[in-house]
Amino acid sequence: MIQTIGVIGGGQLGRMFALDAKRMGYYVITLDPQEHSPCGQVSDVQIVAAYDNMAAIDDLGRRTDIVTYEFENIAIESVQRLENDGYAVTPASTVLRITQDRLLEKTFVRDCGIPTADFAAVGSQDDVTRAAREIGFPAILKTVRGGYDGKGQWRVESLDDAMRALGEAKGARLIWERFVPFACEISVVCTRNAAGQVVSYPPSENEHDHGILFMSMVPARIGPDVAQRATEYAERIARALEIVGTFCVEFFVRGDGEVLVNEIAPRPHNSGHYTMDATPCSQYEQHVRAICGLPLSPPQLFRSAIMVNILGEGTGNVLAGTERLLADPSIVLHMYGKKHAVNRRKMGHFTMLFEGPVTQAQIDRAKAAHALLHWTEPAPA
Ligand code: AMP
């Protein structure tokens, strides 16, 4: 019987997970190096330690019935350590190994019979020349490991650009991906439990700004065949990975309706925040259910939703404009308890709920709501 859940990583995904876990009666222990982290604030206990501090990892394993993580760039050794010591941890290190490495991940997806952008490993000038010839331009070069939110990426149009990117990568292994001229980007949040039950939320349509998610819209403005194909791919990946928990698959949708996997995140996802307000069981509750061996709840969309991220701007740490934002009763605000709104840091989000399809008018309404917000210093005492 699971009573205590451990979470490695103290960010906002952990926080929203912990809030649902607490509501469901679980005791939650977070491990994060930053004291009073967003997740630590709402957990029963926070162990303040680095993700690869093995003594702290052992302590977390000892004090909990199951451990999960909210951030995939943790040391894989931490997950392996828990497994080797006989502690329950999910998703398994086999999942993390694949999803931490863009080359392994894309190869895995292809081996599942699912399309991706053309890609090749690049580690030297010879590799660059070969990829330029065999895959071509425009291309995106990405670090194989460690990148997120558009970090560690170079868009290249020529051999010169690519050689420059190789130099800037300073020896990091790279993947060369053919640029996909997509019609839109979508993602599917999916949950699998140990009994093999798999459920998927309706795809969300995602708009990025400089590599960071800006807005997710649900239902995505795609045909039913595209939605069905993306969902089928996500569920095929769930089964092939044998993942236990909530995870997300991001896709490019081409103009001809072809769906290509961009990446897999082995955890709840920013583009699934809408599930908290627009469905009866959020992606976070679904993760609690999966890891605690409970039945999953078939996703159901109560309302259409547009989720907008609130990023820091580096102009102050206090969010102004929330009175006007919340004068609109269709808007739900979520803030993550972060003290410093440094440039482009994810500080919170809001979800706008409405009836009917996503239209340009609704998108404009969400953007106008976002424009009400800005960061300011606290008023002088
Ligand atoms: P990623 O970190 O791989 O999710 O990339 C961040 C964003 O960069 C994606 O959401 C896309 O908007 C863009 N991007 C990444 N890879 C490609 C690609 N092969 N073709 C077109 N756009 C891409």
Short mmCIF file of C-alpha atoms and ligand atoms in Angstrom, two decimals:
data_model
loop_
_atom_site.label_atom_id
_atom_site.label_comp_id
_atom_site.label_asym_id
_atom_site.label_seq_id
_atom_site.Cartn_x
_atom_site.Cartn_y
_atom_site.Cartn_z
CA MET A 1 0.00 0.00 0.00
CA ILE A 2 1.59 3.25 -1.13
CA GLN A 3 1.44 6.07 1.40
CA THR A 4 4.54 8.14 0.76
CA ILE A 5 5.72 9.40 -2.63
CA GLY A 6 9.20 10.75 -3.34
CA VAL A 7 9.78 13.29 -6.11
CA ILE A 8 13.20 14.06 -7.56
CA GLY A 9 13.07 17.63 -8.85
CA GLY A 10 11.39 20.58 -7.18
CA GLY A 11 10.03 22.55 -10.15
CA GLN A 12 6.49 23.46 -11.15
CA LEU A 13 5.67 20.06 -12.63
CA GLY A 14 6.53 18.46 -9.30
CA ARG A 15 4.50 21.13 -7.51
CA MET A 16 1.33 20.45 -9.50
CA PHE A 17 1.88 16.71 -9.08
CA ALA A 18 2.40 17.11 -5.32
CA LEU A 19 -0.74 19.26 -4.97
CA ASP A 20 -2.81 16.47 -6.52
CA ALA A 21 -1.00 13.79 -4.50
CA LYS A 22 -1.68 15.73 -1.29
CA ARG A 23 -5.37 16.13 -2.20
CA MET A 24 -5.51 12.37 -2.65
CA GLY A 25 -4.04 11.83 0.82
CA TYR A 26 -0.42 10.95 0.09
CA TYR A 27 2.62 12.09 2.03
CA VAL A 28 5.13 13.73 -0.33
CA ILE A 29 8.91 14.13 0.02
CA THR A 30 10.75 16.23 -2.56
CA LEU A 31 14.46 16.20 -3.34
CA ASP A 32 15.88 19.37 -4.85
CA PRO A 33 19.08 21.38 -4.31
CA GLN A 34 17.22 24.66 -4.01
CA GLU A 35 15.65 25.21 -0.61
CA HIS A 36 11.93 26.06 -0.59
CA SER A 37 11.58 24.94 -4.22
CA PRO A 38 8.17 25.25 -5.96
CA CYS A 39 7.47 21.57 -5.21
CA GLY A 40 9.13 21.67 -1.77
CA GLN A 41 6.73 24.45 -0.74
CA VAL A 42 3.72 22.15 -1.09
CA SER A 43 5.37 18.87 0.01
CA ASP A 44 5.49 17.50 3.54
CA VAL A 45 9.28 17.44 3.52
CA GLN A 46 12.02 18.63 1.21
CA ILE A 47 15.43 17.00 1.22
CA VAL A 48 17.82 19.74 0.11
CA ALA A 49 20.45 17.97 -1.98
CA ALA A 50 21.79 17.62 -5.51
CA TYR A 51 19.98 15.14 -7.79
CA ASP A 52 23.12 13.00 -7.92
CA ASN A 53 23.84 13.03 -4.19
CA MET A 54 23.62 9.28 -3.64
CA ALA A 55 23.32 9.50 0.15
CA ALA A 56 20.31 11.78 -0.31
CA ILE A 57 18.88 9.50 -3.02
CA ASP A 58 19.20 6.54 -0.62
CA ASP A 59 17.49 8.59 2.07
CA LEU A 60 14.62 9.38 -0.33
CA GLY A 61 14.28 5.69 -1.25
CA ARG A 62 14.28 4.61 2.39
CA ARG A 63 11.64 7.12 3.45
CA THR A 64 9.16 6.58 0.58
CA ASP A 65 7.11 3.77 -0.98
CA ILE A 66 7.61 4.94 -4.57
CA VAL A 67 9.89 7.52 -6.17
CA THR A 68 9.22 9.47 -9.35
CA TYR A 69 10.86 12.46 -11.04
CA GLU A 70 9.57 15.61 -12.67
CA PHE A 71 12.67 16.51 -14.67
CA GLU A 72 14.42 14.21 -17.16
CA ASN A 73 17.87 15.73 -16.93
CA ILE A 74 18.59 14.14 -13.56
CA ALA A 75 21.52 11.73 -13.34
CA ILE A 76 20.43 8.33 -14.59
CA GLU A 77 22.67 6.84 -11.89
CA SER A 78 20.22 8.14 -9.27
CA VAL A 79 17.37 6.13 -10.78
CA GLN A 80 19.61 3.08 -11.27
CA ARG A 81 20.79 3.34 -7.66
CA LEU A 82 17.20 3.20 -6.40
CA GLU A 83 16.45 0.24 -8.69
CA ASN A 84 19.58 -1.65 -7.64
CA ASP A 85 18.81 -1.07 -3.97
CA GLY A 86 15.33 -2.52 -4.44
CA TYR A 87 13.37 0.71 -4.09
CA ALA A 88 10.36 1.30 -6.34
CA VAL A 89 11.01 4.07 -8.87
CA THR A 90 9.13 5.01 -12.01
CA PRO A 91 9.57 5.68 -14.91
CA ALA A 92 12.34 3.05 -15.04
CA SER A 93 15.95 3.94 -15.91
CA THR A 94 15.47 2.12 -19.24
CA VAL A 95 12.95 4.84 -20.17
CA LEU A 96 15.20 7.63 -18.94
CA ARG A 97 18.19 6.28 -20.86
CA ILE A 98 16.28 6.56 -24.14
CA THR A 99 14.56 9.88 -23.51
CA GLN A 100 17.72 11.62 -22.24
CA ASP A 101 19.47 11.02 -25.54
CA ARG A 102 17.96 12.48 -28.72
CA LEU A 103 19.73 9.92 -30.92
CA LEU A 104 18.55 6.91 -28.93
CA GLU A 105 15.09 8.45 -28.72
CA LYS A 106 14.70 9.08 -32.47
CA THR A 107 16.11 5.63 -33.27
CA PHE A 108 13.66 4.08 -30.81
CA VAL A 109 10.73 5.96 -32.35
CA ARG A 110 11.75 4.87 -35.86
CA ASP A 111 12.08 1.28 -34.68
CA CYS A 112 8.46 1.55 -33.50
CA GLY A 113 7.55 2.30 -37.13
CA ILE A 114 6.77 5.95 -36.39
CA PRO A 115 8.11 8.78 -38.59
CA THR A 116 10.59 11.42 -37.39
CA ALA A 117 12.58 14.14 -39.16
CA ASP A 118 15.59 12.71 -41.03
CA PHE A 119 18.52 12.74 -38.63
CA ALA A 120 22.16 11.77 -38.20
CA ALA A 121 24.76 11.81 -35.44
CA VAL A 122 27.33 14.58 -35.82
CA GLY A 123 30.59 14.78 -33.89
CA SER A 124 33.22 15.98 -36.36
CA GLN A 125 33.70 18.14 -39.45
CA ASP A 126 33.53 14.99 -41.59
CA ASP A 127 30.16 14.12 -40.05
CA VAL A 128 28.92 17.66 -40.78
CA THR A 129 29.97 17.39 -44.42
CA ARG A 130 28.29 14.00 -44.75
CA ALA A 131 25.04 15.13 -43.06
CA ALA A 132 24.96 18.26 -45.24
CA ARG A 133 25.20 16.03 -48.32
CA GLU A 134 22.88 13.22 -47.20
CA ILE A 135 20.23 15.10 -45.18
CA GLY A 136 20.66 18.69 -46.28
CA PHE A 137 19.43 22.16 -45.33
CA PRO A 138 17.78 23.85 -43.63
CA ALA A 139 18.58 21.80 -40.56
CA ILE A 140 18.53 22.09 -36.79
CA LEU A 141 21.60 20.95 -34.91
CA LYS A 142 20.83 19.98 -31.33
CA THR A 143 22.94 18.73 -28.47
CA VAL A 144 22.15 15.04 -28.04
CA ARG A 145 21.85 15.45 -24.28
CA GLY A 146 20.81 18.12 -21.85
CA GLY A 147 18.93 20.55 -24.09
CA TYR A 148 15.46 21.84 -23.24
CA ASP A 149 13.27 24.84 -24.07
CA GLY A 150 15.25 25.45 -27.26
CA LYS A 151 18.62 25.54 -25.46
CA GLY A 152 21.56 23.88 -27.21
CA GLN A 153 20.08 24.30 -30.71
CA TRP A 154 21.30 25.92 -33.90
CA ARG A 155 19.28 26.46 -37.04
CA VAL A 156 21.68 26.12 -39.95
CA GLU A 157 21.21 27.05 -43.59
CA SER A 158 24.70 26.38 -44.97
CA LEU A 159 27.87 24.39 -44.42
CA ASP A 160 29.47 27.50 -42.86
CA ASP A 161 26.60 27.81 -40.35
CA ALA A 162 26.91 24.13 -39.49
CA MET A 163 30.68 24.31 -38.96
CA ARG A 164 30.16 27.33 -36.72
CA ALA A 165 27.54 25.43 -34.68
CA LEU A 166 29.94 22.50 -34.36
CA GLY A 167 32.55 24.88 -32.94
CA GLU A 168 30.08 26.51 -30.55
CA ALA A 169 28.98 23.11 -29.27
CA LYS A 170 32.50 22.73 -27.85
CA GLY A 171 32.75 18.98 -28.32
CA ALA A 172 29.18 18.12 -27.21
CA ARG A 173 27.66 15.31 -29.31
CA LEU A 174 25.13 16.70 -31.79
CA ILE A 175 22.19 15.44 -33.79
CA TRP A 176 21.55 16.86 -37.26
CA GLU A 177 17.83 17.07 -37.92
CA ARG A 178 16.28 18.07 -41.19
CA PHE A 179 14.09 21.12 -40.62
CA VAL A 180 10.43 20.09 -40.84
CA PRO A 181 8.25 22.75 -42.53
CA PHE A 182 5.35 21.95 -40.22
CA ALA A 183 1.79 23.25 -40.49
CA CYS A 184 1.52 23.10 -36.69
CA GLU A 185 2.97 21.46 -33.59
CA ILE A 186 0.86 19.26 -31.37
CA SER A 187 1.45 17.05 -28.36
CA VAL A 188 -0.29 14.12 -26.77
CA VAL A 189 -0.15 13.57 -23.03
CA CYS A 190 -0.58 9.91 -22.28
CA THR A 191 -0.54 7.77 -19.12
CA ARG A 192 0.15 4.06 -18.70
CA ASN A 193 -0.12 2.07 -15.49
CA ALA A 194 1.62 -1.15 -14.51
CA ALA A 195 -1.48 -3.17 -15.42
CA GLY A 196 -0.98 -1.98 -19.01
CA GLN A 197 -3.97 0.39 -19.10
CA VAL A 198 -3.22 3.36 -21.38
CA VAL A 199 -5.19 6.61 -21.65
CA SER A 200 -4.50 9.70 -23.77
CA TYR A 201 -5.71 13.27 -23.49
CA PRO A 202 -6.92 15.11 -26.58
CA PRO A 203 -3.93 16.53 -28.52
CA SER A 204 -3.06 20.13 -27.79
CA GLU A 205 -1.83 22.52 -30.45
CA ASN A 206 1.30 24.29 -29.32
CA GLU A 207 2.76 27.63 -30.26
CA HIS A 208 6.39 28.24 -29.28
CA ASP A 209 8.29 31.45 -28.93
CA HIS A 210 12.06 31.11 -29.37
CA GLY A 211 11.94 27.42 -28.43
CA ILE A 212 9.79 27.90 -25.31
CA LEU A 213 6.12 26.96 -25.23
CA PHE A 214 3.99 30.10 -25.30
CA MET A 215 0.47 28.78 -25.75
CA SER A 216 -1.40 25.45 -25.91
CA MET A 217 -4.83 25.23 -27.52
CA VAL A 218 -7.33 22.42 -27.12
CA PRO A 219 -8.96 20.99 -29.17
CA ALA A 220 -6.11 21.30 -31.64
CA ARG A 221 -7.20 22.62 -35.04
CA ILE A 222 -6.41 19.36 -36.83
CA GLY A 223 -8.54 16.78 -38.58
CA PRO A 224 -9.78 13.70 -36.69
CA ASP A 225 -7.43 11.46 -38.72
CA VAL A 226 -4.39 13.47 -37.60
CA ALA A 227 -5.54 13.43 -33.96
CA GLN A 228 -6.14 9.69 -34.15
CA ARG A 229 -2.75 8.98 -35.72
CA ALA A 230 -0.87 11.07 -33.14
CA THR A 231 -2.77 9.35 -30.32
CA GLU A 232 -2.08 5.93 -31.76
CA TYR A 233 1.65 6.77 -32.03
CA ALA A 234 1.79 8.03 -28.43
CA GLU A 235 0.08 4.87 -27.18
CA ARG A 236 2.39 2.67 -29.27
CA ILE A 237 5.35 4.44 -27.64
CA ALA A 238 3.79 3.95 -24.18
CA ARG A 239 3.55 0.21 -24.74
CA ALA A 240 6.98 -0.14 -26.35
CA LEU A 241 8.66 1.80 -23.53
CA GLU A 242 6.54 -0.02 -20.91
CA ILE A 243 6.48 3.31 -19.14
CA VAL A 244 4.52 3.62 -15.90
CA GLY A 245 3.35 7.19 -15.43
CA THR A 246 2.30 10.23 -17.40
CA PHE A 247 4.46 11.28 -20.32
CA CYS A 248 4.18 13.43 -23.43
CA VAL A 249 4.98 13.04 -27.10
CA GLU A 250 5.53 16.20 -29.16
CA PHE A 251 4.80 16.08 -32.88
CA PHE A 252 5.19 18.13 -36.02
CA VAL A 253 2.14 18.02 -38.31
CA ARG A 254 2.99 18.53 -41.97
CA GLY A 255 0.68 20.18 -44.47
CA ASP A 256 -0.13 16.76 -45.98
CA GLY A 257 -1.34 15.49 -42.59
CA GLU A 258 1.77 13.37 -41.87
CA VAL A 259 2.66 13.34 -38.18
CA LEU A 260 6.35 13.20 -37.12
CA VAL A 261 7.57 12.68 -33.57
CA ASN A 262 9.82 15.48 -32.33
CA GLU A 263 10.47 14.33 -28.80
CA ILE A 264 9.28 12.35 -25.80
CA ALA A 265 9.19 13.80 -22.28
CA PRO A 266 8.98 11.01 -19.65
CA ARG A 267 6.90 13.13 -17.22
CA PRO A 268 3.84 15.38 -17.14
CA HIS A 269 4.26 18.23 -19.61
CA ASN A 270 3.74 21.97 -19.90
CA SER A 271 1.35 21.42 -22.82
CA GLY A 272 -0.83 19.27 -20.53
CA HIS A 273 -1.42 21.97 -17.89
CA TYR A 274 -4.86 22.51 -19.45
CA THR A 275 -5.94 19.12 -18.08
CA MET A 276 -6.08 20.63 -14.58
CA ASP A 277 -8.93 22.96 -15.46
CA ALA A 278 -10.57 21.45 -18.53
CA THR A 279 -10.82 17.76 -17.58
CA PRO A 280 -11.99 15.89 -14.46
CA CYS A 281 -8.63 14.21 -13.83
CA SER A 282 -5.44 16.18 -14.50
CA GLN A 283 -2.27 14.73 -16.04
CA TYR A 284 -0.80 15.00 -12.52
CA GLU A 285 -3.58 13.03 -10.82
CA GLN A 286 -3.29 10.51 -13.64
CA HIS A 287 0.43 10.19 -12.82
CA VAL A 288 -0.40 9.65 -9.13
CA ARG A 289 -2.90 6.98 -10.15
CA ALA A 290 -0.41 5.26 -12.48
CA ILE A 291 2.49 5.12 -10.03
CA CYS A 292 0.28 4.11 -7.10
CA GLY A 293 -1.33 1.22 -9.01
CA LEU A 294 -4.77 2.84 -9.21
CA PRO A 295 -7.13 2.69 -12.19
CA LEU A 296 -6.68 5.46 -14.73
CA SER A 297 -9.49 7.90 -15.48
CA PRO A 298 -10.55 8.06 -19.15
CA PRO A 299 -9.82 11.66 -20.22
CA GLN A 300 -12.82 13.79 -21.04
CA LEU A 301 -12.71 17.39 -22.21
CA PHE A 302 -15.29 19.46 -20.31
CA ARG A 303 -14.38 22.74 -22.00
CA SER A 304 -12.12 24.06 -24.71
CA ALA A 305 -8.98 25.63 -23.31
CA ILE A 306 -6.13 27.95 -24.15
CA MET A 307 -3.19 27.77 -21.75
CA VAL A 308 -0.70 30.64 -21.80
CA ASN A 309 2.68 30.53 -20.06
CA ILE A 310 3.70 33.47 -17.90
CA LEU A 311 7.44 33.95 -18.33
CA GLY A 312 9.77 36.21 -16.39
CA GLU A 313 11.08 39.26 -18.20
CA GLY A 314 13.93 40.28 -15.94
CA THR A 315 12.16 43.56 -15.15
CA GLY A 316 10.96 42.76 -11.63
CA ASN A 317 9.66 39.95 -9.46
CA VAL A 318 6.07 40.97 -8.77
CA LEU A 319 3.35 40.18 -11.28
CA ALA A 320 1.09 43.14 -11.96
CA GLY A 321 -2.22 43.03 -13.81
CA THR A 322 -3.76 39.97 -12.13
CA GLU A 323 -6.79 42.00 -10.93
CA ARG A 324 -7.72 42.74 -14.52
CA LEU A 325 -6.81 39.24 -15.69
CA LEU A 326 -9.04 37.60 -13.10
CA ALA A 327 -11.93 39.98 -13.77
CA ASP A 328 -12.57 37.49 -16.58
CA PRO A 329 -14.27 34.51 -14.88
CA SER A 330 -13.20 32.17 -17.67
CA ILE A 331 -9.56 32.45 -16.60
CA VAL A 332 -7.79 30.28 -14.00
CA LEU A 333 -4.39 31.44 -12.74
CA HIS A 334 -1.59 29.16 -11.54
CA MET A 335 1.63 30.58 -10.09
CA TYR A 336 4.61 28.47 -9.13
CA GLY A 337 5.97 30.26 -6.07
CA LYS A 338 9.28 31.24 -7.68
CA LYS A 339 10.90 34.31 -6.14
CA HIS A 340 12.89 35.62 -9.07
CA ALA A 341 11.26 36.33 -12.42
CA VAL A 342 14.48 36.19 -14.41
CA ASN A 343 14.31 36.47 -18.15
CA ARG A 344 12.11 33.77 -19.75
CA ARG A 345 11.81 31.67 -16.62
CA LYS A 346 8.48 29.83 -16.37
CA MET A 347 6.77 31.63 -13.46
CA GLY A 348 3.17 30.54 -13.90
CA HIS A 349 0.43 30.10 -16.45
CA PHE A 350 -3.23 30.78 -16.95
CA THR A 351 -5.89 28.73 -18.66
CA MET A 352 -8.84 30.33 -20.43
CA LEU A 353 -11.89 28.07 -20.68
CA PHE A 354 -14.68 28.39 -23.21
CA GLU A 355 -17.30 26.52 -25.22
CA GLY A 356 -16.86 25.57 -28.86
CA PRO A 357 -13.86 25.39 -31.15
CA VAL A 358 -10.60 27.31 -30.87
CA THR A 359 -11.08 30.35 -33.11
CA GLN A 360 -8.86 33.31 -33.93
CA ALA A 361 -11.14 35.43 -31.74
CA GLN A 362 -10.47 33.16 -28.73
CA ILE A 363 -6.73 33.20 -29.45
CA ASP A 364 -6.82 37.01 -29.62
CA ARG A 365 -8.74 37.08 -26.33
CA ALA A 366 -6.06 34.91 -24.67
CA LYS A 367 -3.27 37.10 -26.07
CA ALA A 368 -5.05 40.24 -24.88
CA ALA A 369 -5.38 38.68 -21.41
CA HIS A 370 -1.66 37.88 -21.44
CA ALA A 371 -0.87 41.48 -22.42
CA LEU A 372 -2.52 42.66 -19.18
CA LEU A 373 0.34 41.12 -17.22
CA HIS A 374 3.78 42.55 -16.59
CA TRP A 375 6.54 42.24 -14.04
CA THR A 376 7.32 45.03 -11.66
CA GLU A 377 9.39 45.58 -8.52
CA PRO A 378 7.52 45.53 -5.21
CA ALA A 379 6.13 48.94 -4.29
CA PRO A 380 8.44 50.75 -1.86
CA ALA A 381 7.32 50.34 1.79
P1 AMP B 1 12.87 20.72 -29.13
O1 AMP B 1 13.78 21.15 -28.03
O2 AMP B 1 13.41 19.58 -29.92
O3 AMP B 1 11.47 20.46 -28.64
O4 AMP B 1 12.75 21.96 -30.12
C1 AMP B 1 12.15 23.19 -29.72
C2 AMP B 1 11.35 23.77 -30.85
O5 AMP B 1 12.21 24.05 -31.99
C3 AMP B 1 10.29 22.85 -31.42
O6 AMP B 1 9.11 22.90 -30.65
C4 AMP B 1 10.12 23.43 -32.83
O7 AMP B 1 9.34 24.60 -32.81
C5 AMP B 1 11.53 23.78 -33.21
N1 AMP B 1 12.17 22.62 -33.90
C6 AMP B 1 12.94 21.68 -33.31
N2 AMP B 1 13.33 20.73 -34.18
C7 AMP B 1 12.80 21.07 -35.38
C8 AMP B 1 12.81 20.49 -36.70
N3 AMP B 1 13.51 19.36 -36.99
N4 AMP B 1 12.12 21.13 -37.67
C9 AMP B 1 11.42 22.27 -37.42
N5 AMP B 1 11.37 22.85 -36.22
C10 AMP B 1 12.04 22.29 -35.19
#
